[in-house]
Amino acid sequence: MGSNSSRIGDLPKNEYLKKLSGTESVSENDPFWNQLLSFSFPAPTSSTELKLLEEATISVCRSLVENNPRTGNFGALIKVFLSRTKELKLSAECQNHIFIWQTHNALFIICCLLKVFICEMSEEELQLHFTYEDKSPGSYSSDSEDLLEELLCCLMQLITDIPLLDITYEISVEAVSTMVVFLSCQLFHKEVLRQSISHKYLMQGRCLPYTSKLVKTLLYNFIRQEKPPPPGAHVFPQQSEAGGLLYGLASGVATGLWTVFTLGGVGSKAAATPELSSPLANQSLLLLLVLANLTDAADAPNPYKQAIMSFKNTQDSSPFPSSVPHAFQINFNSLYTALCEQQTSDQATLLLYTLLHQNSNVRTYMLARTDMENLVLPILEILYHVEERNSHHVYMALIILLILTEDDGFNRSIHEVILKNITWYSERVLTEISLGSLLILVVIRTIQYNMTRTRDKYLHTNCLAALANMSAQFRSLHQYAAQRIISYTCRHLRRYVCVLDKLCFPHSHCSTLRQCFSTLSDNGEELLSLTCSHILRSYASSLFSLLSKKHNKVLEQATQSLRGSLSSNDTPLPDYAQDLNVIEEVIRMMLEIINSCLTNSLHHNPNLVYALLYKRDLFEQFRTHPSFQDIMQNIDLVITFFSSRLLQAGAELSVERVLEIIKQGVVALPKDRLKVPAALSQPSGK
């Protein structure tokens, strides 16, 4: 490094770096620092180049780790940086490019060193490296100013107080990124950190008063999406279009932190790295999410989470309660617009989930918007392209829908929003459809993908829960949406029959045998008393007839299976028995959804009745099925009532005529005969 440009490959031989990491102590007033900090070189633009940088500097960093206890050069570098930041605001006002450039470079080196230190030593050892002095080998003063805390406070001041200009953009990005790197300590600990140095300084120390101002600044950085200045806007060369070398370093760390506190499970596909138009906005968002998800300290709650939970709209003039700490106001309209535009990134989706879940002011504001399609459509597109998305992105999008559908006003309003030409929906041309019908189509498609590919119970349960939340408010369902609801239910009814066919060769866990055994064998009940658990409810008479024909083989295999289960209580269920459990759960939930719609909004959904009548043969088979009989009553009533009216109208009716008869029949159907369903049970979206 130095006044001349350097290449990454030359760094291990650089004389200034050798002196920094060597055995000689360098005073913070030495002219050496001006020489060290006068450097620029092309930043890595790929993970390969970034790895080359780390490999090129690892020897320097390790040498500093070894010698710093005797030289205190790392502390001297920190002091040089801190002294320069005191004049940074004035330098920005005076357009002092050289001074800002060197301060930027000092922070760049500090961040590179911190990254290695955090990877290779404990927090206690890291803290010592901030306190070593050059008096004698390994000496330090416990009474000296805490450089680590001062560095963190300085970074917060840089982020919140330095005006964002072309010449300060890079140093603002690197200040945010250095904080992300500092908070990466959690990545190297299996247990949750509650007494870490981050808790000590960020939650209880001198940094605490900056809490609300920092959170507000990070949010506004995300909202504004400021692009980096064009080349030539400052004296040091533009590092790269993606925000500079330090951006690459901290982005890798932030991605690791991101995966620590998000869900997994849908797949192992890594999220594609989008082209970033605003490195400052992206890094600010990552830092905000990390701060918000820090665990509470042993004796203090996370103040950054408190700030995110309590901030209000700038148009809200009501006073903050005295019990609400770290509160502030922000423009909700600008925040809403930014969230709508940025949902292609998984971190923006996590921010949306965090705000909907934790900040009631934001949730109330968003649910009151008359343009909810701007927010919902990007979420639906994430779910539609589930196979291309990272698992946590899909989960966050789904839970956002689950939270939104808990509001009846939302469930009503989405059926009033008419959309035209949804180009990304490729299964069928949708020239005109309501937002509610599109939501139903996308959620059903997500369930189908999950059932055939990932088979994640959490995912399909929450998809069904979102549909259940909406079911009482279904209005004017699109013909295709109504067909998909019924056809999806019928598909699982058929699968249910197929799996039960396999159970004609039963095992000790299959309680379907209870009826067969008790009828055909004197010792049937004795055998069945040994079954491990109730998995399947008794099946219809058609299956019983089939079982009767094979009773000798059934008894023989059941006896053998029972003997095996007696010797081992951990005998796993066959795959088809486990499948049956899942299929039965899906069927029951779908029938509850259909039942809720018929009971609460039958007159609004002639297309759903039409689809039911079209598939009535399969539904009639399950009319007396013990597992579904209670839910089938209303469905059976509707099918019987409208089938009778269609029969009276004659044969060869057109689709239009059938729909007309259904609309007329809705008025004549005695509503008191429809049994009000029990409240649908579903997991919470929070």
XYZ file of C-alpha atoms in Angstrom:
686
model
C 0.000 0.000 0.000
C 1.097 3.594 0.169
C 0.711 6.466 -2.236
C 0.960 4.251 -5.293
C -1.821 1.957 -6.397
C -1.428 -1.603 -5.234
C -2.550 -4.961 -6.531
C -3.985 -7.642 -4.262
C -1.188 -10.010 -5.215
C 1.399 -7.513 -3.910
C -0.136 -7.128 -0.449
C 1.942 -9.799 1.406
C 5.122 -7.997 0.300
C 3.893 -4.495 1.023
C 6.381 -2.704 3.286
C 3.774 -0.621 5.071
C 1.696 -3.668 5.976
C 4.816 -5.462 7.121
C 5.630 -2.582 9.431
C 2.060 -2.461 10.768
C 2.140 -6.166 11.599
C 5.802 -6.378 12.557
C 7.665 -6.199 15.860
C 8.215 -2.434 15.819
C 5.796 -0.189 17.686
C 4.409 2.705 15.656
C 3.221 5.800 17.479
C -0.176 7.131 16.515
C 1.542 10.446 15.662
C 4.040 8.854 13.255
C 3.955 10.086 9.599
C 3.855 6.396 8.716
C 0.054 6.430 8.961
C -0.333 8.994 6.176
C 1.770 6.749 3.960
C -0.070 3.562 4.926
C -3.496 5.079 4.297
C -2.688 6.526 0.869
C -3.643 3.513 -1.199
C -6.151 2.354 -3.740
C -6.480 -0.815 -5.765
C -9.220 -2.532 -7.768
C -11.650 -4.255 -5.475
C -12.637 -7.899 -5.902
C -15.741 -8.321 -8.043
C -16.303 -12.036 -7.417
C -16.066 -14.579 -4.619
C -12.877 -15.928 -6.212
C -11.182 -12.536 -6.066
C -12.438 -12.004 -2.533
C -10.886 -15.298 -1.509
C -7.627 -14.166 -3.114
C -7.691 -11.018 -0.973
C -8.210 -13.031 2.214
C -5.418 -15.434 1.265
C -3.113 -12.528 0.415
C -3.676 -10.753 3.729
C -3.971 -13.694 6.129
C -0.212 -13.787 6.767
C -0.211 -10.062 7.584
C -3.176 -10.453 9.908
C -1.702 -13.432 11.740
C 1.583 -11.629 12.109
C -0.268 -8.717 13.690
C -2.126 -11.102 16.027
C 1.223 -12.449 17.167
C 3.035 -9.123 17.536
C 0.262 -6.784 18.620
C 0.497 -7.722 22.333
C 4.030 -6.227 22.266
C 3.563 -3.373 19.775
C -0.023 -2.197 20.325
C -0.119 -1.210 16.632
C -3.731 -2.296 16.198
C -4.779 0.066 18.984
C -2.675 2.819 17.416
C -4.488 2.316 14.095
C -7.836 2.582 15.901
C -6.728 5.819 17.571
C -5.601 7.265 14.233
C -9.007 6.490 12.765
C -10.860 7.926 15.775
C -8.859 11.138 15.697
C -9.644 11.622 12.016
C -13.379 11.031 12.420
C -13.584 13.985 14.806
C -12.909 16.235 11.824
C -14.831 14.184 9.270
C -18.045 16.214 9.339
C -16.107 19.443 8.795
C -14.078 17.766 6.042
C -17.295 16.768 4.268
C -18.561 20.340 4.424
C -15.241 21.621 3.120
C -15.038 18.936 0.412
C -11.687 17.708 1.792
C -11.406 14.656 -0.459
C -7.937 13.574 0.653
C -8.788 13.560 4.341
C -12.002 11.569 3.787
C -10.177 9.162 1.452
C -7.548 8.347 4.082
C -10.152 7.981 6.834
C -12.055 5.597 4.571
C -8.891 3.546 4.043
C -8.190 3.375 7.774
C -11.665 1.963 8.372
C -11.169 -0.432 5.482
C -8.029 -1.892 7.096
C -9.697 -2.073 10.519
C -12.601 -4.048 9.064
C -10.300 -6.496 7.271
C -8.355 -7.076 10.498
C -11.525 -7.423 12.588
C -12.838 -10.087 10.248
C -9.737 -12.232 10.774
C -9.590 -11.540 14.518
C -13.222 -12.565 15.021
C -12.711 -15.749 13.006
C -9.617 -16.863 14.896
C -9.996 -15.826 18.528
C -12.452 -15.616 21.368
C -14.245 -12.408 22.298
C -12.070 -12.038 25.384
C -8.902 -12.247 23.270
C -10.368 -9.816 20.747
C -11.072 -7.301 23.489
C -7.501 -7.576 24.732
C -6.177 -6.593 21.303
C -7.918 -3.243 21.735
C -6.180 -2.636 25.062
C -2.585 -3.704 24.423
C -0.052 -0.889 24.783
C 3.547 -0.506 23.667
C 5.042 -0.153 27.165
C 6.100 -3.751 27.613
C 5.257 -7.089 25.991
C 1.630 -8.014 26.574
C 0.896 -5.119 28.901
C -2.397 -3.321 28.937
C -4.149 -0.806 31.106
C -7.605 -1.548 32.452
C -8.002 2.128 33.262
C -7.331 3.288 29.729
C -10.118 4.431 27.478
C -12.058 1.485 26.065
C -11.164 1.654 22.376
C -13.668 -1.023 21.367
C -16.609 0.847 22.832
C -15.303 4.124 21.416
C -14.954 2.535 17.983
C -18.556 1.328 18.056
C -19.816 4.732 19.185
C -17.784 6.354 16.428
C -19.278 4.025 13.806
C -22.771 4.899 15.013
C -21.951 8.595 14.786
C -20.596 8.127 11.263
C -23.794 6.373 10.186
C -26.199 8.817 11.823
C -24.440 12.194 11.696
C -22.224 12.409 8.606
C -24.163 13.917 5.678
C -24.571 11.514 2.772
C -22.642 13.092 -0.109
C -20.782 11.662 -3.071
C -17.493 11.931 -1.189
C -18.889 10.309 2.000
C -20.907 7.500 0.385
C -18.104 4.924 0.540
C -17.185 5.599 4.148
C -20.857 5.409 5.140
C -21.143 1.995 3.497
C -18.006 0.803 5.244
C -19.116 2.098 8.643
C -22.298 0.043 8.331
C -20.363 -2.960 7.068
C -17.830 -2.811 9.890
C -20.656 -3.024 12.406
C -22.006 -6.082 10.573
C -18.571 -7.694 10.771
C -18.308 -6.864 14.457
C -21.678 -8.515 15.123
C -20.600 -11.687 13.339
C -19.232 -13.091 16.616
C -22.425 -15.158 16.935
C -21.426 -17.136 13.824
C -18.535 -18.709 15.693
C -20.498 -19.828 18.767
C -22.860 -22.774 18.911
C -24.682 -21.412 21.921
C -26.760 -18.226 21.893
C -24.686 -15.268 23.045
C -26.272 -13.332 25.893
C -23.186 -11.964 27.622
C -21.144 -11.039 24.570
C -19.233 -7.814 24.062
C -21.916 -6.774 21.595
C -24.505 -6.910 24.386
C -22.183 -5.101 26.770
C -21.609 -2.144 24.467
C -24.683 -1.978 22.237
C -27.336 -2.581 24.872
C -25.975 -1.019 28.026
C -22.986 1.197 27.278
C -22.323 4.543 25.659
C -23.884 3.319 22.403
C -27.343 2.919 23.920
C -28.434 6.584 23.435
C -27.898 6.181 19.667
C -30.420 3.333 19.425
C -33.452 5.080 17.958
C -31.380 7.396 15.759
C -29.422 4.452 14.341
C -32.536 2.390 13.599
C -34.219 5.392 11.992
C -31.164 6.143 9.821
C -30.860 2.528 8.687
C -34.540 2.474 7.760
C -34.219 5.694 5.782
C -31.122 4.323 4.027
C -33.264 1.379 2.944
C -36.149 3.629 1.912
C -34.046 6.036 -0.151
C -32.036 3.382 -2.025
C -29.249 5.882 -2.698
C -27.023 4.726 -5.540
C -23.229 4.995 -5.317
C -21.726 8.119 -6.849
C -20.507 7.978 -10.439
C -16.796 7.433 -11.123
C -14.784 10.599 -10.596
C -17.073 11.938 -7.899
C -14.288 11.599 -5.348
C -10.522 11.513 -5.437
C -10.119 7.812 -4.698
C -11.262 5.477 -7.469
C -14.710 3.916 -7.371
C -14.094 0.503 -5.897
C -16.784 -1.254 -7.881
C -20.368 -0.845 -8.941
C -21.361 -3.126 -6.070
C -20.042 -0.842 -3.367
C -16.359 -1.477 -2.792
C -14.114 -4.101 -1.321
C -15.397 -3.760 2.190
C -18.920 -4.279 0.947
C -17.863 -7.696 -0.340
C -16.236 -8.600 2.956
C -19.173 -7.626 5.112
C -21.778 -8.950 2.723
C -20.403 -12.460 3.122
C -20.563 -12.141 6.897
C -24.055 -10.688 6.789
C -25.291 -13.532 4.610
C -24.074 -15.978 7.240
C -25.791 -14.064 10.021
C -28.951 -13.919 7.928
C -29.195 -17.700 7.717
C -28.726 -18.055 11.473
C -32.014 -16.438 12.394
C -34.214 -17.442 9.435
C -36.074 -20.657 8.776
C -34.955 -23.454 6.512
C -36.461 -26.563 5.051
C -37.974 -25.988 1.625
C -34.739 -26.728 -0.162
C -31.013 -26.305 -0.156
C -30.889 -23.997 -3.157
C -28.809 -20.921 -2.407
C -30.396 -17.588 -3.107
C -29.146 -15.901 -6.220
C -27.277 -12.713 -5.457
C -29.202 -9.887 -7.105
C -27.478 -6.945 -8.706
C -27.445 -4.232 -6.088
C -28.374 -0.736 -7.125
C -27.717 0.636 -3.626
C -24.987 -1.001 -1.524
C -25.695 1.433 1.317
C -29.384 0.465 1.407
C -28.577 -3.237 1.300
C -25.935 -3.110 4.011
C -28.131 -0.896 6.177
C -30.947 -3.420 5.888
C -28.651 -6.288 6.843
C -27.355 -4.409 9.881
C -30.887 -3.484 10.911
C -32.008 -7.125 10.765
C -28.995 -8.323 12.727
C -29.558 -5.698 15.423
C -33.270 -6.498 15.627
C -32.558 -10.200 16.096
C -29.905 -9.910 18.775
C -30.972 -11.888 21.811
C -31.924 -10.011 24.938
C -29.106 -9.582 27.416
C -29.420 -11.291 30.771
C -30.578 -8.104 32.463
C -31.708 -5.901 29.581
C -34.052 -6.312 26.595
C -32.795 -5.700 23.075
C -33.265 -1.912 22.596
C -33.055 -2.154 18.795
C -35.933 -4.591 18.727
C -37.852 -2.240 21.036
C -37.245 0.621 18.614
C -38.496 -1.442 15.657
C -41.584 -2.492 17.609
C -42.624 1.010 18.604
C -41.868 3.546 15.851
C -44.838 5.444 14.408
C -45.912 7.293 11.283
C -44.826 10.909 10.933
C -48.499 11.777 10.465
C -49.389 10.267 13.820
C -49.540 13.147 16.308
C -50.453 11.082 19.356
C -47.809 11.136 22.107
C -45.632 8.127 22.771
C -46.417 6.303 26.027
C -43.819 6.931 28.692
C -43.267 3.181 28.900
C -42.079 2.985 25.271
C -38.298 3.454 25.039
C -36.315 4.371 21.918
C -39.419 5.501 20.007
C -39.259 7.645 16.864
C -41.334 8.548 13.804
C -40.818 7.737 10.149
C -42.735 8.282 6.911
C -44.899 5.166 6.518
C -45.854 5.944 2.922
C -42.197 5.974 1.846
C -41.513 2.830 3.853
C -44.485 1.042 2.277
C -43.362 2.015 -1.232
C -39.818 0.771 -0.623
C -41.068 -2.539 0.806
C -43.312 -3.077 -2.221
C -40.445 -2.441 -4.612
C -37.762 -4.494 -2.876
C -39.431 -7.872 -2.261
C -37.180 -9.589 -4.773
C -34.549 -9.701 -2.021
C -35.025 -12.110 0.858
C -33.761 -9.590 3.418
C -36.465 -7.097 2.388
C -39.071 -9.838 2.824
C -37.736 -10.546 6.299
C -37.986 -6.837 7.148
C -41.612 -6.825 5.988
C -42.364 -9.874 8.133
C -40.589 -8.318 11.123
C -42.586 -5.104 10.864
C -45.939 -6.838 10.335
C -45.274 -9.188 13.214
C -43.769 -6.819 15.766
C -44.975 -3.290 14.989
C -48.739 -2.904 15.356
C -48.563 0.647 13.958
C -47.087 -0.604 10.686
C -49.492 -3.554 10.494
C -52.537 -1.326 11.009
C -51.293 1.146 8.399
C -50.630 -1.532 5.781
C -53.967 -3.267 6.270
C -55.702 0.091 5.776
C -54.031 0.727 2.412
C -56.266 0.761 -0.638
C -53.451 -0.459 -2.893
C -52.587 -3.715 -1.116
C -52.028 -5.372 -4.495
C -48.694 -3.512 -4.714
C -47.516 -5.459 -1.671
C -49.347 -8.759 -2.144
C -48.417 -9.357 -5.790
C -44.626 -9.475 -5.136
C -45.269 -11.891 -2.254
C -47.394 -14.128 -4.491
C -44.710 -14.060 -7.160
C -42.171 -15.302 -4.600
C -44.432 -18.262 -3.781
C -45.222 -18.887 -7.441
C -41.515 -19.315 -8.206
C -40.977 -21.474 -5.130
C -38.542 -23.806 -6.877
C -36.243 -20.863 -7.631
C -36.327 -19.299 -4.177
C -34.336 -19.890 -1.032
C -36.192 -21.703 1.731
C -36.312 -18.772 4.172
C -37.598 -16.475 1.420
C -40.526 -18.817 0.749
C -41.327 -19.235 4.437
C -41.270 -15.517 5.141
C -43.540 -14.826 2.158
C -45.989 -17.489 3.326
C -46.086 -16.261 6.913
C -46.643 -12.704 5.682
C -49.739 -13.950 3.853
C -50.812 -15.810 6.967
C -50.559 -12.635 9.053
C -52.455 -10.594 6.463
C -55.247 -13.153 6.128
C -55.900 -13.013 9.866
C -57.627 -9.688 9.147
C -61.228 -9.972 7.870
C -61.019 -6.568 6.214
C -58.061 -7.749 4.146
C -59.884 -10.959 3.207
C -62.854 -8.957 1.946
C -60.927 -6.248 0.128
C -58.681 -8.578 -1.920
C -61.751 -9.929 -3.733
C -62.667 -6.389 -4.775
C -59.304 -5.703 -6.446
C -59.443 -6.754 -10.103
C -56.153 -7.508 -11.848
C -55.489 -7.766 -15.555
C -52.938 -9.858 -17.460
C -50.804 -11.474 -14.761
C -47.879 -12.289 -17.034
C -45.852 -14.349 -14.540
C -48.679 -16.849 -14.002
C -47.992 -19.336 -16.798
C -50.391 -22.257 -16.132
C -53.293 -20.367 -17.642
C -53.888 -17.000 -19.284
C -55.498 -14.781 -16.660
C -56.832 -11.766 -18.502
C -58.914 -10.647 -15.528
C -58.999 -12.045 -12.006
C -59.462 -10.756 -8.488
C -56.482 -10.520 -6.181
C -58.225 -12.945 -3.809
C -58.706 -15.588 -6.500
C -55.078 -15.211 -7.595
C -53.945 -15.635 -4.000
C -55.946 -18.873 -3.779
C -54.415 -20.185 -7.008
C -50.853 -19.445 -5.921
C -51.276 -20.925 -2.441
C -52.810 -24.140 -3.844
C -49.932 -24.375 -6.318
C -47.459 -23.976 -3.444
C -49.152 -26.800 -1.521
C -48.996 -29.054 -4.581
C -45.321 -28.308 -5.071
C -44.656 -29.090 -1.430
C -46.656 -32.333 -1.436
C -44.850 -33.658 -4.517
C -41.336 -32.321 -3.878
C -40.328 -31.253 -0.393
C -43.129 -32.834 1.686
C -42.715 -30.275 4.460
C -45.650 -30.472 6.857
C -44.985 -26.976 8.203
C -45.320 -25.448 4.752
C -48.538 -27.108 3.663
C -50.163 -26.616 7.078
C -49.577 -22.885 6.929
C -50.726 -22.676 3.304
C -53.970 -24.386 4.298
C -54.238 -22.074 7.295
C -54.073 -19.026 5.009
C -56.881 -20.461 2.874
C -58.873 -21.264 6.009
C -58.474 -17.676 7.224
C -59.898 -16.443 3.920
C -62.628 -19.041 3.388
C -65.498 -17.249 5.140
C -64.833 -14.158 2.986
C -64.548 -15.814 -0.448
C -66.328 -13.558 -2.932
C -66.995 -14.025 -6.654
C -64.300 -16.644 -7.035
C -62.820 -16.858 -10.494
C -63.989 -19.964 -12.345
C -60.449 -21.337 -12.483
C -59.863 -20.693 -8.751
C -63.087 -22.530 -7.862
C -62.070 -25.440 -10.083
C -58.643 -25.620 -8.465
C -60.106 -25.728 -4.948
C -62.414 -28.641 -5.817
C -59.995 -30.510 -8.093
C -57.229 -30.254 -5.518
C -59.528 -31.722 -2.858
C -60.629 -34.485 -5.239
C -57.047 -35.325 -6.094
C -56.314 -36.020 -2.436
C -59.519 -38.005 -2.054
C -58.319 -40.242 -4.885
C -54.874 -40.512 -3.316
C -56.578 -41.455 -0.078
C -58.345 -44.358 -1.807
C -55.095 -45.475 -3.482
C -53.177 -45.507 -0.220
C -55.975 -47.384 1.511
C -55.798 -49.963 -1.260
C -52.196 -50.588 -0.227
C -53.444 -51.132 3.293
C -55.334 -54.201 2.125
C -52.108 -55.833 3.280
C -52.248 -54.263 6.719
C -49.923 -54.055 9.677
C -50.338 -53.828 13.404
C -50.665 -50.032 13.367
C -53.640 -49.960 11.000
C -56.860 -49.585 12.953
C -58.807 -50.045 9.728
C -58.558 -53.751 10.580
C -60.644 -53.351 13.717
C -63.964 -53.870 11.938
C -62.625 -56.687 9.801
C -61.040 -58.560 12.690
C -64.031 -58.273 14.989
C -66.325 -59.712 12.299
C -64.147 -62.438 10.867
C -62.104 -63.710 13.776
C -62.845 -64.625 17.352
C -59.467 -63.396 18.437
C -59.563 -60.250 16.333
C -60.170 -57.882 19.249
C -57.398 -59.517 21.253
C -54.983 -58.934 18.383
C -56.103 -55.367 17.919
C -55.676 -54.547 21.579
C -51.961 -54.821 20.958
C -51.827 -52.074 18.307
C -49.387 -49.272 19.046
C -51.416 -46.233 18.027
C -54.527 -45.075 16.239
C -53.420 -43.979 12.773
C -56.385 -44.609 10.482
C -60.062 -44.296 11.103
C -62.383 -47.103 9.896
C -63.022 -46.995 6.185
C -66.197 -47.241 4.119
C -67.996 -50.502 3.349
C -66.422 -50.810 -0.100
C -62.993 -51.285 1.444
C -64.446 -53.576 4.084
C -65.751 -55.813 1.308
C -62.313 -55.942 -0.225
C -60.769 -56.754 3.141
C -63.279 -59.508 3.726
C -62.192 -61.333 0.593
C -58.617 -61.393 1.869
C -59.257 -61.961 5.563
C -57.102 -65.066 5.858
C -54.059 -63.265 4.517
C -54.902 -60.214 6.587
C -54.992 -62.203 9.807
C -51.766 -63.977 9.027
C -49.859 -60.787 8.238
C -51.400 -58.887 11.116
C -50.359 -61.597 13.557
C -46.791 -61.510 12.251
C -46.737 -57.729 12.387
C -48.071 -57.693 15.917
C -45.403 -60.084 17.066
C -42.794 -57.845 15.509
C -44.222 -54.754 17.206
C -44.196 -56.519 20.566
C -40.469 -57.056 20.234
C -39.817 -53.464 19.205
C -41.852 -50.418 20.166
C -39.907 -48.285 17.702
C -41.054 -50.070 14.548
C -41.612 -47.277 12.008
C -44.879 -46.993 10.141
C -44.761 -47.910 6.456
C -44.451 -44.898 4.161
C -47.975 -45.283 2.848
C -49.385 -45.192 6.379
C -47.518 -41.956 7.069
C -48.736 -40.627 3.707
C -52.291 -41.418 4.702
C -51.989 -39.303 7.820
C -50.821 -36.317 5.790
C -53.387 -36.816 3.025
C -56.211 -37.166 5.523
C -55.147 -33.937 7.238
C -55.072 -32.077 3.911
C -58.468 -33.464 2.872
C -60.085 -32.506 6.135
C -58.680 -28.980 5.998
C -59.783 -28.515 2.374
C -63.273 -29.789 3.201
C -63.417 -27.362 6.126
C -62.427 -24.530 3.790
C -65.121 -25.472 1.258
C -67.646 -25.923 4.070
C -66.821 -22.496 5.548
C -67.254 -20.839 2.166
C -70.601 -22.549 1.524
C -71.896 -21.605 4.958
C -70.772 -17.975 4.977
C -70.769 -16.833 1.354
C -72.626 -19.363 -0.811
C -74.520 -16.647 -2.683
C -71.238 -14.995 -3.701
C -69.694 -18.133 -5.229
C -71.737 -19.845 -7.955
C -68.525 -21.026 -9.616
C -67.606 -23.018 -6.506
C -71.030 -24.713 -6.486
C -70.616 -25.483 -10.194
C -67.218 -27.108 -9.552
C -68.702 -29.128 -6.668
C -71.495 -30.451 -8.865
C -69.021 -31.339 -11.585
C -67.075 -33.534 -9.128
C -70.078 -34.680 -7.070
C -69.565 -38.405 -7.740
C -66.319 -38.481 -5.799
C -67.690 -36.397 -2.935
C -70.732 -38.653 -2.635
C -68.454 -41.644 -2.005
C -67.259 -39.953 1.192
C -70.684 -38.897 2.423
C -70.684 -41.482 5.227
C -66.943 -41.700 5.773
C -66.340 -41.531 9.542
C -63.294 -39.303 9.149
C -65.135 -36.631 7.158
C -68.817 -37.206 7.863
C -69.210 -34.193 10.131
C -67.734 -31.842 7.513
C -69.532 -33.449 4.582
C -73.041 -32.610 5.828
C -73.209 -29.115 4.326
C -71.349 -30.133 1.178
C -73.704 -33.080 0.699
C -76.730 -30.843 1.282
C -75.568 -28.337 -1.342
C -74.777 -31.085 -3.880
C -78.138 -32.802 -3.325
C -80.134 -29.570 -3.462
C -78.592 -28.222 -6.660
C -78.409 -31.621 -8.349
C -82.169 -31.904 -7.876
C -82.771 -28.499 -9.428
C -80.529 -29.314 -12.393
C -82.381 -32.605 -12.878
C -85.678 -30.743 -12.971
C -84.294 -28.343 -15.575
C -83.609 -31.161 -18.029
C -80.581 -32.616 -19.785
C -77.825 -31.075 -21.931
C -77.690 -27.758 -20.126
C -75.101 -25.182 -21.153
C -72.581 -23.833 -18.675
C -74.357 -20.507 -18.672
C -77.712 -22.158 -17.974
C -76.244 -24.231 -15.121
C -74.785 -21.105 -13.517
C -78.112 -19.333 -13.898
C -79.908 -22.217 -12.140
C -77.314 -22.161 -9.361
C -77.751 -18.412 -8.836
C -81.526 -18.852 -8.649
C -81.188 -21.844 -6.339
C -78.998 -19.962 -3.874
C -81.994 -17.767 -3.029
C -84.279 -20.780 -2.531
C -81.861 -22.871 -0.448
C -83.020 -22.838 3.199
C -80.031 -21.383 5.018
C -81.137 -22.783 8.355
C -80.370 -26.262 7.057
C -76.696 -25.395 6.729
C -74.840 -26.306 9.864
C -72.557 -23.533 11.095
C -69.033 -25.021 11.123
C -66.830 -24.958 14.170
C -63.979 -22.457 14.140
C -61.210 -23.601 11.861
C -58.064 -24.475 13.742
C -54.829 -23.261 12.242
C -51.346 -22.308 13.373
C -50.599 -18.713 14.185
C -48.803 -16.637 11.593
C -46.642 -15.108 14.293
